[in-house]
Coordinates of C-alpha atoms in Angstrom, one line a residue:
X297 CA 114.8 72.3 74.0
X298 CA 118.6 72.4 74.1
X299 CA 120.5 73.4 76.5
X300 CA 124.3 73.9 76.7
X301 CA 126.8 74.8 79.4
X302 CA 129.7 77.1 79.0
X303 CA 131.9 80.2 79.8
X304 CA 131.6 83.8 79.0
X305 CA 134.7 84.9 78.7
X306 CA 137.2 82.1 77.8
X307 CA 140.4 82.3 79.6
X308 CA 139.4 84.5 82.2
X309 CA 139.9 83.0 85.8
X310 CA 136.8 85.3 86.9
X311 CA 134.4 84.0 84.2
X312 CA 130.8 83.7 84.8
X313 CA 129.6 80.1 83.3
X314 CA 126.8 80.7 80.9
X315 CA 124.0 78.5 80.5
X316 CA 122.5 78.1 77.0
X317 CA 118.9 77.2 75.9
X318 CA 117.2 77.1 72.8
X319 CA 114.9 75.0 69.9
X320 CA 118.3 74.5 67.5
X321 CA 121.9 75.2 69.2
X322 CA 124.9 75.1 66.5
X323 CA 128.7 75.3 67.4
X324 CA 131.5 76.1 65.6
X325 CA 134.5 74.7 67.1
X326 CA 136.8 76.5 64.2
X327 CA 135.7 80.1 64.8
X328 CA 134.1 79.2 68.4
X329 CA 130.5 80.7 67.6
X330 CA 128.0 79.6 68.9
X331 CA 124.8 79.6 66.8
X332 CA 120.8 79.2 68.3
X333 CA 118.1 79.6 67.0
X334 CA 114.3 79.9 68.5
X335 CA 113.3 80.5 72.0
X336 CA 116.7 81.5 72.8
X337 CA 117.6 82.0 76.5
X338 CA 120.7 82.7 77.9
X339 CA 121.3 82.9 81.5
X340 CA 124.2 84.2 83.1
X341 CA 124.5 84.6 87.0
X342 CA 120.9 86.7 88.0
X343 CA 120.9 88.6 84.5
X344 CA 118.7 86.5 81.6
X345 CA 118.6 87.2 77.9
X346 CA 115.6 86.2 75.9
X347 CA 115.2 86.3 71.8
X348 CA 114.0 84.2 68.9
X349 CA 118.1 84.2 67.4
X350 CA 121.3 84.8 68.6
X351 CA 125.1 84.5 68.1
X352 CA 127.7 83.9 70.6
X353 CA 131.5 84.7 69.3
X354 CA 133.5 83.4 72.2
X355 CA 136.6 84.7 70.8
X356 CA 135.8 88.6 71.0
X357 CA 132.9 87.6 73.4
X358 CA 130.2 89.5 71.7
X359 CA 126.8 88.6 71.5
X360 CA 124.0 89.5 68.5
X361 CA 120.6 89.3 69.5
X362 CA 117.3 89.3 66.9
X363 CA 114.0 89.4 67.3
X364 CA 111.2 89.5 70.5
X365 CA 114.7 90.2 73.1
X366 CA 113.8 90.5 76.8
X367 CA 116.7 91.3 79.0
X368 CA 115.9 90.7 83.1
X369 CA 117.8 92.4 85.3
X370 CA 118.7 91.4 88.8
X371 CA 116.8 94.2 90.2
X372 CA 114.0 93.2 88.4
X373 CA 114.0 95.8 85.4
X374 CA 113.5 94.3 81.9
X375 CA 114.4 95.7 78.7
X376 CA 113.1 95.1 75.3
X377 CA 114.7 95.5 71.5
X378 CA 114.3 93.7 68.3
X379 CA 118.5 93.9 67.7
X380 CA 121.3 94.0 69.9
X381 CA 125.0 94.0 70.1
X382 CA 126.5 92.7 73.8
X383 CA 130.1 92.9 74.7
X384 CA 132.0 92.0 78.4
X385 CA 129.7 89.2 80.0
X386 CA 125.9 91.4 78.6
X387 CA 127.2 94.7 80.5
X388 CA 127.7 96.7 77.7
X389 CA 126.4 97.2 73.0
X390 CA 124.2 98.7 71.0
X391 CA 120.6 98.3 71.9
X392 CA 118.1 99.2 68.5
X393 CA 114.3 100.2 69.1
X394 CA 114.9 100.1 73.1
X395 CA 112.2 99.7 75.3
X396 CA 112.2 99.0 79.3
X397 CA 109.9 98.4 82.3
X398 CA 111.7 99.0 86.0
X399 CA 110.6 97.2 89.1
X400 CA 108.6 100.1 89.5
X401 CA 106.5 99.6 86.5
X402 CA 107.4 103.2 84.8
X403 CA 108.8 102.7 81.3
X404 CA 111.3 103.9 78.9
X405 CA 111.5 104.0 75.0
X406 CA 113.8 105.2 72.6
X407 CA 115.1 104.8 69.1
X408 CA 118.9 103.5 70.5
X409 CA 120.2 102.3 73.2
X410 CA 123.7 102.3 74.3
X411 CA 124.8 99.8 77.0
X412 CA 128.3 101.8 78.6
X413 CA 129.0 99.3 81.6
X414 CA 126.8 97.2 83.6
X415 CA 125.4 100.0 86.1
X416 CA 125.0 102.7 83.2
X417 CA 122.8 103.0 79.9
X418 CA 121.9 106.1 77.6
X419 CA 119.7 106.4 75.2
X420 CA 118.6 108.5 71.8
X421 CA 115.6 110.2 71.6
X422 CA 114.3 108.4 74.8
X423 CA 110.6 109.1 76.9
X424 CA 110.0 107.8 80.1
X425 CA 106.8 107.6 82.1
X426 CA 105.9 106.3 85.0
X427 CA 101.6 106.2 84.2
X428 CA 99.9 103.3 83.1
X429 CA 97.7 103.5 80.0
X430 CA 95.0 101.1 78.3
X431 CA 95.9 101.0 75.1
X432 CA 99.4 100.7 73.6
X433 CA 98.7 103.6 71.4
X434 CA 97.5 105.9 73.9
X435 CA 99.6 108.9 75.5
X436 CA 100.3 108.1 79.2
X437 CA 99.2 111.2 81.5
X438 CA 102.3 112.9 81.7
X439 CA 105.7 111.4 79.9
X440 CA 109.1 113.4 79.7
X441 CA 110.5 113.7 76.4
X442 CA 114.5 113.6 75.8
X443 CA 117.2 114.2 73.5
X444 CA 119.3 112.0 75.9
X445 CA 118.3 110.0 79.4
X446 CA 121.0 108.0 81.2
X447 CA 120.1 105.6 83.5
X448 CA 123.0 105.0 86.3
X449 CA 121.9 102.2 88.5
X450 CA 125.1 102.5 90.8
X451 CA 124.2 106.0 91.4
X452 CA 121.0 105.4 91.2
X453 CA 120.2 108.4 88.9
X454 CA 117.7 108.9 86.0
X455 CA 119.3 112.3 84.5
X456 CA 117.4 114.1 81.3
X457 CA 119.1 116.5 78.7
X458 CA 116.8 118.6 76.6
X459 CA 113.8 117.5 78.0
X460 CA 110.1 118.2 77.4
X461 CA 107.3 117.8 79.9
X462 CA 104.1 116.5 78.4
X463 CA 100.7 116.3 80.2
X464 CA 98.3 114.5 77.5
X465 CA 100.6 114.6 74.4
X466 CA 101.0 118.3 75.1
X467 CA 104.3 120.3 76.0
X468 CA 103.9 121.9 79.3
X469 CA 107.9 123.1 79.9
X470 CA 111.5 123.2 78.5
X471 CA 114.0 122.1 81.1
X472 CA 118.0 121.6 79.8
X473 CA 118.4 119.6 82.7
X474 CA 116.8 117.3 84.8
X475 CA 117.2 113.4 87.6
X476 CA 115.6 111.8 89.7
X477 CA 116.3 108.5 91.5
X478 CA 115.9 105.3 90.2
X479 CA 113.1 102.7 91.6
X480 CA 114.1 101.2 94.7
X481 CA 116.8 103.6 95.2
X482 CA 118.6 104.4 98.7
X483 CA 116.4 107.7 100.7
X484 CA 117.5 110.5 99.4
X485 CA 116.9 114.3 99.2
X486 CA 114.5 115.5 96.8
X487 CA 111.0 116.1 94.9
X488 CA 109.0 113.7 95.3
X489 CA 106.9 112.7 92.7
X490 CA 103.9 115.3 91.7
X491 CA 100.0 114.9 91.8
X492 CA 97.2 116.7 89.8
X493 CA 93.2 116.6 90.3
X494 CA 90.4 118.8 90.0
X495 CA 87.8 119.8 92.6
X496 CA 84.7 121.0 92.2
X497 CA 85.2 123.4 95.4
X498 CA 89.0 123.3 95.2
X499 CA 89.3 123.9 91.3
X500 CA 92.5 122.7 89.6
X501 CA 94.9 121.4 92.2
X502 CA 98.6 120.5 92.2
X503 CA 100.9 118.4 94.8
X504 CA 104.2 119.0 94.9
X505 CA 106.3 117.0 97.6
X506 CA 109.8 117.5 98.7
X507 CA 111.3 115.1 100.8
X508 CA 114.0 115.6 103.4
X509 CA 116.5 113.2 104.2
X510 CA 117.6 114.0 107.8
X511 CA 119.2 111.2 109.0
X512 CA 119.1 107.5 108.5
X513 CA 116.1 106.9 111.6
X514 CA 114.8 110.8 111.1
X515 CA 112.9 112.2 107.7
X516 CA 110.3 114.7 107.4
X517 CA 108.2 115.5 103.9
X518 CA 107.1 119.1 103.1
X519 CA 104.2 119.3 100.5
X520 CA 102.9 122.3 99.2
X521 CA 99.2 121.9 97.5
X522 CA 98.2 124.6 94.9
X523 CA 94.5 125.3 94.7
X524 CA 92.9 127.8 92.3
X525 CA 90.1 128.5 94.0
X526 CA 91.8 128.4 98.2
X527 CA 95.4 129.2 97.3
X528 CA 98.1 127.4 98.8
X529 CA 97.7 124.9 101.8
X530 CA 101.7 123.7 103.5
X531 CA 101.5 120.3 104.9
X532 CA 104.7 118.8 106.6
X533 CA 105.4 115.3 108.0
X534 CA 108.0 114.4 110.5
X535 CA 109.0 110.6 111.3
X536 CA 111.4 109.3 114.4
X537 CA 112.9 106.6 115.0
X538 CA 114.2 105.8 118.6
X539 CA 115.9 103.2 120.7
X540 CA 113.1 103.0 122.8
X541 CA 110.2 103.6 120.1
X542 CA 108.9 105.4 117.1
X543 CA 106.7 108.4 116.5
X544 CA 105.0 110.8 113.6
X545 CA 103.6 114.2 113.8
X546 CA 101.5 115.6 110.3
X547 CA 100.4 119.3 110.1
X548 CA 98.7 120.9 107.7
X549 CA 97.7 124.7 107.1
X550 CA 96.5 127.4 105.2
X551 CA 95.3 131.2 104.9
X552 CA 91.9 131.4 102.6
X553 CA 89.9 133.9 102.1
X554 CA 86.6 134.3 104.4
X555 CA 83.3 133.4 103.2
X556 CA 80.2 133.4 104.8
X557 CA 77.4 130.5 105.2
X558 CA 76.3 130.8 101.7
X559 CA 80.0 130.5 100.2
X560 CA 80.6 133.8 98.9
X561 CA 83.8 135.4 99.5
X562 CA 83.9 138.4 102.3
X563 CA 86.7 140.5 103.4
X564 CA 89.7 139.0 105.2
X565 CA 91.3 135.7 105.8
X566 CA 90.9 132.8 107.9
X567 CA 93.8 130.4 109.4
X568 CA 92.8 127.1 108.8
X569 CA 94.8 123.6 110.2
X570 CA 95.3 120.4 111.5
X571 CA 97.3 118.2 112.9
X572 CA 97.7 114.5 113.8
X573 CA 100.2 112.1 115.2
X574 CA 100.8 109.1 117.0
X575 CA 103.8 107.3 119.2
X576 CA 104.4 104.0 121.0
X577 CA 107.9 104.4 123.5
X578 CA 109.1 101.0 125.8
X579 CA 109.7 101.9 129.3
X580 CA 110.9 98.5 130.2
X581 CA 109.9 94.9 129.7
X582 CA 106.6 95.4 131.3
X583 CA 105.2 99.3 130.9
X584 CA 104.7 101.2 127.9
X585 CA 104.0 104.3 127.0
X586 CA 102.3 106.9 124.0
X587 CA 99.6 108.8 122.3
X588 CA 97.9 109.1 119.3
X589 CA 95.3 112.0 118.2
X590 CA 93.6 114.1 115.8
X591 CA 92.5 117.7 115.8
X592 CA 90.7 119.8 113.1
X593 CA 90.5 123.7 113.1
X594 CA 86.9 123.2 112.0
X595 CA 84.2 120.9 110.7
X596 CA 84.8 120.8 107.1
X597 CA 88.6 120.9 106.2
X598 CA 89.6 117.9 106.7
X599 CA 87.1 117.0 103.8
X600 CA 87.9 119.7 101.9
X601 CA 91.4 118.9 101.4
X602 CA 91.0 115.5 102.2
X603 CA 93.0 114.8 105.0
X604 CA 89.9 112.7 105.9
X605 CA 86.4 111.9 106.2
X606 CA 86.0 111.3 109.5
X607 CA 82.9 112.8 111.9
X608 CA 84.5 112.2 115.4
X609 CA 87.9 112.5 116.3
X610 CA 89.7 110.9 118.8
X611 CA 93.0 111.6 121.0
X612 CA 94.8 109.8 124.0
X613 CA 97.9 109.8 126.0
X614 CA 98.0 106.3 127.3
X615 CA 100.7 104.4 129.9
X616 CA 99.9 100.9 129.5
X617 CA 102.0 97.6 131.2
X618 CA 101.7 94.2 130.9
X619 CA 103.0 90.7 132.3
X620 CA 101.5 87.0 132.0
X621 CA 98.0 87.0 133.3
X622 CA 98.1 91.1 134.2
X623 CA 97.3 94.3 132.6
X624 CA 97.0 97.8 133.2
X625 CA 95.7 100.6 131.5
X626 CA 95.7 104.5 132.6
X627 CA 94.7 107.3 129.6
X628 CA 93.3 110.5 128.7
X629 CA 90.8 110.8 125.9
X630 CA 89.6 113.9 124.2
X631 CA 87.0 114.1 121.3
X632 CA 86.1 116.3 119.2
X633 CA 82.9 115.9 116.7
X634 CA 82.9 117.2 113.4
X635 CA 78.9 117.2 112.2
X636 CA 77.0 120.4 111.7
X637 CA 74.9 119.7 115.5
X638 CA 78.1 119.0 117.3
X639 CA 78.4 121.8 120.1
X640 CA 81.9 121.9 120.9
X641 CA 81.2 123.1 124.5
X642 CA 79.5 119.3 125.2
X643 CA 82.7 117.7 124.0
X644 CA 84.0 115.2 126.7
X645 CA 87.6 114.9 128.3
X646 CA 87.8 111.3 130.2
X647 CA 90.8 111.9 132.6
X648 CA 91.6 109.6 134.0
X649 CA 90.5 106.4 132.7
X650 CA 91.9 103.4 134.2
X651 CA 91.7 99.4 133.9
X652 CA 93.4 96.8 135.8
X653 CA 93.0 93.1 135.1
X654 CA 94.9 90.3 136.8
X655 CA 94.4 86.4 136.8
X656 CA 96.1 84.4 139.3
X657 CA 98.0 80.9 138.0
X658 CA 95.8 78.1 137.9
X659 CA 96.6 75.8 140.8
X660 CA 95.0 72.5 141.6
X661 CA 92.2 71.5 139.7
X662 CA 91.8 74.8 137.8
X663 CA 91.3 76.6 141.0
X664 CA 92.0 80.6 139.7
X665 CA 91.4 83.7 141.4
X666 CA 90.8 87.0 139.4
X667 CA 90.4 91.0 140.0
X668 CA 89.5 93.6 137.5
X669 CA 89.4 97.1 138.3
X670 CA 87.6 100.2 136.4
X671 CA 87.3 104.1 136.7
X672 CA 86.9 107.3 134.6
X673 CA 85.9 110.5 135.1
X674 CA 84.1 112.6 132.3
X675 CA 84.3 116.3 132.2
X676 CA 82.6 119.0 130.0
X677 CA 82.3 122.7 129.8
X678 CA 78.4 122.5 129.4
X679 CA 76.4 119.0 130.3
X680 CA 76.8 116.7 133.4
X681 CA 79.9 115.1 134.3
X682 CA 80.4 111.8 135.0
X683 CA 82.1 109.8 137.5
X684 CA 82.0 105.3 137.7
X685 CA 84.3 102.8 139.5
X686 CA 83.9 99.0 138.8
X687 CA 84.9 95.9 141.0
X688 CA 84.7 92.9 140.0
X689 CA 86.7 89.9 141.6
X690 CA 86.0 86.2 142.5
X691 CA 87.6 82.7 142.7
X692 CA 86.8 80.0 139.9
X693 CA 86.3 76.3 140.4
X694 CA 85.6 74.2 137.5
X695 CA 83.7 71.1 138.0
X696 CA 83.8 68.6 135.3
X697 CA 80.7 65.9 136.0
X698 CA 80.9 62.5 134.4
X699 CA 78.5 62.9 132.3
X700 CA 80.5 65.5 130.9
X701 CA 78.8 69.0 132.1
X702 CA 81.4 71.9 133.4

């Protein structure tokens, strides 16, 4: 392997050196063209060009490419052709039989490619897809289809004209018009990507997302989910962030139709719901307080819609502190059981519950007292309740023998 040092762009106080590798490197001093032929890589600050040939004309700084060319980005997208034409230090030519994998794995192809500057690229009679498929000849599960796509990594922007949306191979919709953010691209407002499935009980179902951006530490996502058997169910999800902590509250609800134990339909509608959350907020150094719970408007939707596949569900509001050898612990718990024999009158409330441990410093020898402290008190509309308080405390000694027994 040879490899060669030089500038990009001759004369130019800003110029980028250049480092060349390859099997066979040729210069002409003359016409300053560098020549190189097999396993070709260039490598200019974080952007690397691979190909089996390529020419280098220093003067008009223009670079032809042939044959197996990879092109890396330094955000970790890499492009494909089997020609190109590269002007001003690789930002911008003529890209032939263009392909491309972003960081995020989806893919674009297209017959040309035209490189503009060093954030922008457009290209002929392009598809992009983000889905994964076995075979190289196989149609991903949805692609969009384009006269024109421009990809605008300063604005982070994918924009479409004249594009076709294809589930399988086939052409769902027409739309003159459409973006969507780049991979890794800064929060912003907007659909979210889609989902499809089928269900059994559910029928054909579709997830469409739109996400809200409502500040740089606040966001919330509102999802609509089309069933064709249940209708429509609204889910939203709200995150915080705070000086002194975090929290996120998700919801979920719909309207059905009724139907009886056998799962025929009968007149009328049913609300149907959940909603979930959880918190953690710093009081000081030492205490700490938050929550975090789950509740179900009845047995089966959580499963249904998959929200979860749980069969007891748990919530607490909890204040909890702790310092070296100390802690202490005061909640509320609330359950709520979710199998067919689950009588929601025998569900528990434990308020309060409390814990306090605390282990004095070792002092001479090892010597170390300690105290732990328990209570709760269990309530129910129907059963017994139940109240317990624990003591335990004592003073440790340890003994070492000679013989080596503690």
């Amino acid at each position: 392997m040879l490899t060669v040092g030089t500038a990009f762009a001759a004369g130019s106080e800003s110029a980028v050196p250049v480092m060349f590798a390859a099997e066979a490197l040729h210069y002409d001093q003359e016409n300053a063209l560098v020549t190189a032929d097999g396993r070709v890589e260039v490598m200019q600050g974080e952007r690397l060009l691979i190909a089996d040939q390529l020419q280098y004309d220093q003067l008009n700084n223009v670079v032809m490419a042939r044959g197996n060319i990879s092109i890396v980005e330094p955000d970790g997208s890499v492009y494909f052709a089997q020609e190109i034409e590269l002007q001003d230090n690789l930002k911008s030519g003529v890209i032939k039989h263009f392909q491309a994998r972003l960081s995020d794995n989806s893919k674009f192809a297209a017959q040309e490619a035209r490189r503009v500057t060093e954030h922008i690229v457009k290209l002929k009679k392009a598809v992009y897809s983000p889905c994964k498929t076995c075979h190289a000849d196989d149609e991903p599960l949805w692609q969009f289809k384009a006269d024109a796509i421009k990809i605008d990594t300063e604005r982070q922007k994918v924009s479409y004209r004249n594009a076709f949306f294809e589930v399988m191979g086939v052409p769902v919709f027409y739309t003159p018009y459409l973006s969507h953010a780049t991979p890794n691209a800064d929060r912003k407002s907007g659909l979210l990507r889609g989902r499809y499935r089928a269900s059994n009980n559910l029928g054909a179902i579709i997830t469409v997302p739109y996400y809200f951006n409502i500040a740089p530490n606040k966001d919330f996502t509102l999802t609509t989910i089309f069933t064709g058997q249940e209708g429509a169910v609204l889910s939203g999800k709200y995150r915080h962030l705070l000086p002194s902590g975090q929290y996120e509250i998700f919801s979920s609800m719909t309207y059905p139709q009724r139907r009886d134990s056998d799962g025929n339909r009968v007149p009328g509608h049913k609300f149907r719901g959940h909603i979930e959350g959880n918190g953690l907020f710093a009081l000081n150094d030492i205490w700490q307080w938050g929550f975090d719970g789950k509740r179900s408007s009845d047995d089966t939707y959580l499963r249904l819609y998959r929200f979860g596949y749980e069969d007891l569900l748990t919530s607490r509001v909890f204040l909890q502190g702790q310092q070296e050898r100390s802690y202490a612990l005061l909640e509320a718990v609330t359950f709520q059981g979710l199998m067919a024999e689950d009588d929601p009158d025998t569900n528990q409330l434990v308020l309060p519950y409390f814990e306090m441990i605390y282990h004095s410093k070792p002092r001479v020898g090892g010597k170390q007292w300690f105290l732990d402290i328990g209570s709760a008190a269990l309530t129910r509309d129907e059963g017994a309740d139940t109240t317990r308080f624990s003591l335990n405390s004592g003073w440790i000694l340890p003994i070492t023998t000679e013989g080596g027994h503690l």
